[in-house]
Amino acid sequence: MVKKEVARDNSVLRRLIVDKIKSIRKQKFNDKAIGDFSVTFRVFLLRYMNLNYEFTLEELIRELKKIKIPGGKEEKIVSILTLLTEVKYEGKIISNEQFKSILDEVESVVTSLTAEAKEQEKIVEKKDKKPILSFFHKFSFAKKPQVAIEKEKAKA
């Protein structure tokens, strides 16, 4: 199965969702705040994934498998929606601190998924720096510390 790319110009979507999350953060913690947050996150996912229907958790998982989500964010998205579903339909109770933590996590997911292509490249580049440097060291493309050079000379 070939995964489709998601449209990358999401700066307006990012700004709207992050602003809404900030306003939810200022609200009193109650069922209404959780409901507002759930709707906000679902709207983000609908727009980000270009879906034209209100999805269930199972449908979302199916849709996530069809598209490329950078940075392995699928699991975070599924776990957040699972928790929101449990709170809304199964009566699970979360604390104010847990709610704030989820808001932070969703804001992070939204920001990273809607980052400009250059920003995403920088994020990937930072994560992969050490393996690249070790690759260059292996083939002597990078400077070796003087101690390592002396040890190599002693072995020869």
PDB file of C-alpha atoms in Angstrom:
ATOM      1  CA  MET A   1       0.000   0.000   0.000  1.00  0.00           C
ATOM      2  CA  VAL A   2       1.359   3.417  -0.975  1.00  0.00           C
ATOM      3  CA  LYS A   3       0.885   6.099   1.629  1.00  0.00           C
ATOM      4  CA  LYS A   4      -0.259   9.480   0.404  1.00  0.00           C
ATOM      5  CA  GLU A   5       1.429  12.703   1.457  1.00  0.00           C
ATOM      6  CA  VAL A   6      -0.571  15.251   3.405  1.00  0.00           C
ATOM      7  CA  ALA A   7      -0.665  18.823   2.106  1.00  0.00           C
ATOM      8  CA  ARG A   8       2.158  20.818   3.665  1.00  0.00           C
ATOM      9  CA  ASP A   9       0.876  24.414   3.749  1.00  0.00           C
ATOM     10  CA  ASN A  10      -0.810  24.240   7.117  1.00  0.00           C
ATOM     11  CA  SER A  11       0.363  27.444   8.771  1.00  0.00           C
ATOM     12  CA  VAL A  12      -3.173  28.876   9.056  1.00  0.00           C
ATOM     13  CA  LEU A  13      -4.507  25.605  10.453  1.00  0.00           C
ATOM     14  CA  ARG A  14      -1.652  25.479  12.972  1.00  0.00           C
ATOM     15  CA  ARG A  15      -2.277  29.050  14.127  1.00  0.00           C
ATOM     16  CA  LEU A  16      -6.041  28.510  14.527  1.00  0.00           C
ATOM     17  CA  ILE A  17      -5.687  25.245  16.451  1.00  0.00           C
ATOM     18  CA  VAL A  18      -2.860  26.470  18.701  1.00  0.00           C
ATOM     19  CA  ASP A  19      -4.848  29.647  19.484  1.00  0.00           C
ATOM     20  CA  LYS A  20      -7.918  27.544  20.330  1.00  0.00           C
ATOM     21  CA  ILE A  21      -5.834  25.278  22.595  1.00  0.00           C
ATOM     22  CA  LYS A  22      -4.499  28.370  24.377  1.00  0.00           C
ATOM     23  CA  SER A  23      -8.042  29.649  24.944  1.00  0.00           C
ATOM     24  CA  ILE A  24      -9.116  26.222  26.257  1.00  0.00           C
ATOM     25  CA  ARG A  25      -6.140  26.282  28.623  1.00  0.00           C
ATOM     26  CA  LYS A  26      -7.537  29.517  30.122  1.00  0.00           C
ATOM     27  CA  GLN A  27     -11.000  27.999  30.679  1.00  0.00           C
ATOM     28  CA  LYS A  28     -12.087  26.476  33.942  1.00  0.00           C
ATOM     29  CA  PHE A  29     -11.340  22.733  33.922  1.00  0.00           C
ATOM     30  CA  ASN A  30     -14.656  20.930  33.453  1.00  0.00           C
ATOM     31  CA  ASP A  31     -16.598  18.753  30.994  1.00  0.00           C
ATOM     32  CA  LYS A  32     -17.138  21.722  28.670  1.00  0.00           C
ATOM     33  CA  ALA A  33     -13.376  22.367  28.405  1.00  0.00           C
ATOM     34  CA  ILE A  34     -12.764  18.684  27.669  1.00  0.00           C
ATOM     35  CA  GLY A  35     -15.552  18.731  25.059  1.00  0.00           C
ATOM     36  CA  ASP A  36     -14.170  21.887  23.429  1.00  0.00           C
ATOM     37  CA  PHE A  37     -10.737  20.332  23.328  1.00  0.00           C
ATOM     38  CA  SER A  38     -12.042  17.088  21.834  1.00  0.00           C
ATOM     39  CA  VAL A  39     -13.840  18.993  19.077  1.00  0.00           C
ATOM     40  CA  THR A  40     -10.758  21.145  18.408  1.00  0.00           C
ATOM     41  CA  PHE A  41      -8.467  18.125  18.080  1.00  0.00           C
ATOM     42  CA  ARG A  42     -10.944  16.287  15.851  1.00  0.00           C
ATOM     43  CA  VAL A  43     -11.341  19.362  13.614  1.00  0.00           C
ATOM     44  CA  PHE A  44      -7.560  19.561  13.328  1.00  0.00           C
ATOM     45  CA  LEU A  45      -7.361  15.915  12.301  1.00  0.00           C
ATOM     46  CA  LEU A  46     -10.226  16.308   9.808  1.00  0.00           C
ATOM     47  CA  ARG A  47      -8.512  19.272   8.134  1.00  0.00           C
ATOM     48  CA  TYR A  48      -4.979  17.914   8.365  1.00  0.00           C
ATOM     49  CA  MET A  49      -5.914  14.541   6.874  1.00  0.00           C
ATOM     50  CA  ASN A  50      -8.436  16.018   4.399  1.00  0.00           C
ATOM     51  CA  LEU A  51     -11.310  13.893   5.676  1.00  0.00           C
ATOM     52  CA  ASN A  52     -14.877  14.790   4.796  1.00  0.00           C
ATOM     53  CA  TYR A  53     -16.661  12.869   7.527  1.00  0.00           C
ATOM     54  CA  GLU A  54     -16.728  12.625  11.295  1.00  0.00           C
ATOM     55  CA  PHE A  55     -14.629   9.598  12.160  1.00  0.00           C
ATOM     56  CA  THR A  56     -14.656   6.953  14.846  1.00  0.00           C
ATOM     57  CA  LEU A  57     -11.426   5.842  16.485  1.00  0.00           C
ATOM     58  CA  GLU A  58     -11.287   2.756  14.247  1.00  0.00           C
ATOM     59  CA  GLU A  59     -11.821   4.856  11.111  1.00  0.00           C
ATOM     60  CA  LEU A  60      -9.070   7.242  12.213  1.00  0.00           C
ATOM     61  CA  ILE A  61      -6.630   4.359  12.669  1.00  0.00           C
ATOM     62  CA  ARG A  62      -7.474   3.137   9.154  1.00  0.00           C
ATOM     63  CA  GLU A  63      -6.957   6.640   7.723  1.00  0.00           C
ATOM     64  CA  LEU A  64      -3.657   7.096   9.571  1.00  0.00           C
ATOM     65  CA  LYS A  65      -2.340   3.951   7.893  1.00  0.00           C
ATOM     66  CA  LYS A  66      -3.081   5.500   4.486  1.00  0.00           C
ATOM     67  CA  ILE A  67      -1.040   8.692   4.943  1.00  0.00           C
ATOM     68  CA  LYS A  68       2.503   9.638   5.860  1.00  0.00           C
ATOM     69  CA  ILE A  69       2.669  11.198   9.300  1.00  0.00           C
ATOM     70  CA  PRO A  70       6.140  12.620   9.985  1.00  0.00           C
ATOM     71  CA  GLY A  71       7.923  11.743  13.189  1.00  0.00           C
ATOM     72  CA  GLY A  72       5.843   8.700  14.123  1.00  0.00           C
ATOM     73  CA  LYS A  73       3.034  10.767  15.637  1.00  0.00           C
ATOM     74  CA  GLU A  74       0.339   8.170  14.811  1.00  0.00           C
ATOM     75  CA  GLU A  75       0.624   6.477  18.198  1.00  0.00           C
ATOM     76  CA  LYS A  76       0.327   9.770  20.090  1.00  0.00           C
ATOM     77  CA  ILE A  77      -2.730  10.759  18.079  1.00  0.00           C
ATOM     78  CA  VAL A  78      -4.403   7.398  18.684  1.00  0.00           C
ATOM     79  CA  SER A  79      -3.605   7.409  22.414  1.00  0.00           C
ATOM     80  CA  ILE A  80      -4.955  10.952  22.849  1.00  0.00           C
ATOM     81  CA  LEU A  81      -8.165  10.167  20.988  1.00  0.00           C
ATOM     82  CA  THR A  82      -8.547   6.914  22.919  1.00  0.00           C
ATOM     83  CA  LEU A  83      -8.290   8.835  26.174  1.00  0.00           C
ATOM     84  CA  LEU A  84     -10.759  11.491  24.996  1.00  0.00           C
ATOM     85  CA  THR A  85     -13.195   8.760  23.928  1.00  0.00           C
ATOM     86  CA  GLU A  86     -12.893   7.071  27.332  1.00  0.00           C
ATOM     87  CA  VAL A  87     -13.533  10.374  29.102  1.00  0.00           C
ATOM     88  CA  LYS A  88     -16.518  11.265  26.937  1.00  0.00           C
ATOM     89  CA  TYR A  89     -18.254   7.908  26.578  1.00  0.00           C
ATOM     90  CA  GLU A  90     -16.976   5.657  29.369  1.00  0.00           C
ATOM     91  CA  GLY A  91     -16.933   8.124  32.243  1.00  0.00           C
ATOM     92  CA  LYS A  92     -13.173   8.038  32.784  1.00  0.00           C
ATOM     93  CA  ILE A  93     -12.064  10.874  35.047  1.00  0.00           C
ATOM     94  CA  ILE A  94      -8.870  12.823  34.458  1.00  0.00           C
ATOM     95  CA  SER A  95      -7.262  15.447  36.645  1.00  0.00           C
ATOM     96  CA  ASN A  96      -6.640  19.067  35.748  1.00  0.00           C
ATOM     97  CA  GLU A  97      -2.894  18.277  35.538  1.00  0.00           C
ATOM     98  CA  GLN A  98      -3.528  15.383  33.135  1.00  0.00           C
ATOM     99  CA  PHE A  99      -5.712  17.642  31.016  1.00  0.00           C
ATOM    100  CA  LYS A 100      -3.019  20.339  30.868  1.00  0.00           C
ATOM    101  CA  SER A 101      -0.481  17.674  29.918  1.00  0.00           C
ATOM    102  CA  ILE A 102      -2.721  16.457  27.078  1.00  0.00           C
ATOM    103  CA  LEU A 103      -3.154  20.045  25.871  1.00  0.00           C
ATOM    104  CA  ASP A 104       0.631  20.439  25.788  1.00  0.00           C
ATOM    105  CA  GLU A 105       1.046  17.150  23.962  1.00  0.00           C
ATOM    106  CA  VAL A 106      -1.562  18.025  21.333  1.00  0.00           C
ATOM    107  CA  GLU A 107      -0.061  21.467  20.839  1.00  0.00           C
ATOM    108  CA  SER A 108       3.296  19.779  20.238  1.00  0.00           C
ATOM    109  CA  VAL A 109       1.765  17.294  17.777  1.00  0.00           C
ATOM    110  CA  VAL A 110      -0.086  20.051  15.900  1.00  0.00           C
ATOM    111  CA  THR A 111       3.024  22.209  15.710  1.00  0.00           C
ATOM    112  CA  SER A 112       5.265  19.407  14.485  1.00  0.00           C
ATOM    113  CA  LEU A 113       2.767  18.062  11.938  1.00  0.00           C
ATOM    114  CA  THR A 114       2.074  21.489  10.461  1.00  0.00           C
ATOM    115  CA  ALA A 115       5.684  22.692  10.470  1.00  0.00           C
ATOM    116  CA  GLU A 116       7.100  23.985   7.229  1.00  0.00           C
ATOM    117  CA  ALA A 117       9.046  21.430   5.197  1.00  0.00           C
ATOM    118  CA  LYS A 118      12.354  23.149   6.066  1.00  0.00           C
ATOM    119  CA  GLU A 119      11.502  23.060   9.786  1.00  0.00           C
ATOM    120  CA  GLN A 120      10.729  19.325   9.554  1.00  0.00           C
ATOM    121  CA  GLU A 121      14.057  18.715   7.822  1.00  0.00           C
ATOM    122  CA  LYS A 122      15.838  20.512  10.683  1.00  0.00           C
ATOM    123  CA  ILE A 123      14.015  18.338  13.240  1.00  0.00           C
ATOM    124  CA  VAL A 124      15.031  15.152  11.402  1.00  0.00           C
ATOM    125  CA  GLU A 125      18.576  16.449  10.919  1.00  0.00           C
ATOM    126  CA  LYS A 126      18.990  17.107  14.656  1.00  0.00           C
ATOM    127  CA  LYS A 127      17.787  13.603  15.530  1.00  0.00           C
ATOM    128  CA  ASP A 128      20.156  11.930  13.063  1.00  0.00           C
ATOM    129  CA  LYS A 129      23.358  13.910  13.706  1.00  0.00           C
ATOM    130  CA  LYS A 130      25.230  11.293  15.711  1.00  0.00           C
ATOM    131  CA  PRO A 131      24.779   8.419  13.233  1.00  0.00           C
ATOM    132  CA  ILE A 132      25.949  10.660  10.400  1.00  0.00           C
ATOM    133  CA  LEU A 133      29.025  11.753  12.346  1.00  0.00           C
ATOM    134  CA  SER A 134      29.906   8.153  13.187  1.00  0.00           C
ATOM    135  CA  PHE A 135      29.525   7.326   9.486  1.00  0.00           C
ATOM    136  CA  PHE A 136      31.949  10.100   8.573  1.00  0.00           C
ATOM    137  CA  HIS A 137      34.389   9.015  11.279  1.00  0.00           C
ATOM    138  CA  LYS A 138      34.300   5.499   9.908  1.00  0.00           C
ATOM    139  CA  PHE A 139      35.480   6.759   6.530  1.00  0.00           C
ATOM    140  CA  SER A 140      37.741   9.528   7.877  1.00  0.00           C
ATOM    141  CA  PHE A 141      35.645  12.395   6.518  1.00  0.00           C
ATOM    142  CA  ALA A 142      35.401  14.051   9.903  1.00  0.00           C
ATOM    143  CA  LYS A 143      38.203  15.277  12.088  1.00  0.00           C
ATOM    144  CA  LYS A 144      39.352  12.731  14.629  1.00  0.00           C
ATOM    145  CA  PRO A 145      40.617  13.805  18.014  1.00  0.00           C
ATOM    146  CA  GLN A 146      44.418  13.798  18.286  1.00  0.00           C
ATOM    147  CA  VAL A 147      44.293  10.978  20.882  1.00  0.00           C
ATOM    148  CA  ALA A 148      42.441   8.693  18.450  1.00  0.00           C
ATOM    149  CA  ILE A 149      44.999   9.414  15.702  1.00  0.00           C
ATOM    150  CA  GLU A 150      47.887   8.584  18.035  1.00  0.00           C
ATOM    151  CA  LYS A 151      46.226   5.286  19.072  1.00  0.00           C
ATOM    152  CA  GLU A 152      45.805   4.327  15.406  1.00  0.00           C
ATOM    153  CA  LYS A 153      49.473   5.086  14.731  1.00  0.00           C
ATOM    154  CA  ALA A 154      50.498   2.957  17.716  1.00  0.00           C
ATOM    155  CA  LYS A 155      48.457   0.000  16.394  1.00  0.00           C
ATOM    156  CA  ALA A 156      50.120   0.201  12.953  1.00  0.00           C
TER     157      ALA A 156
END
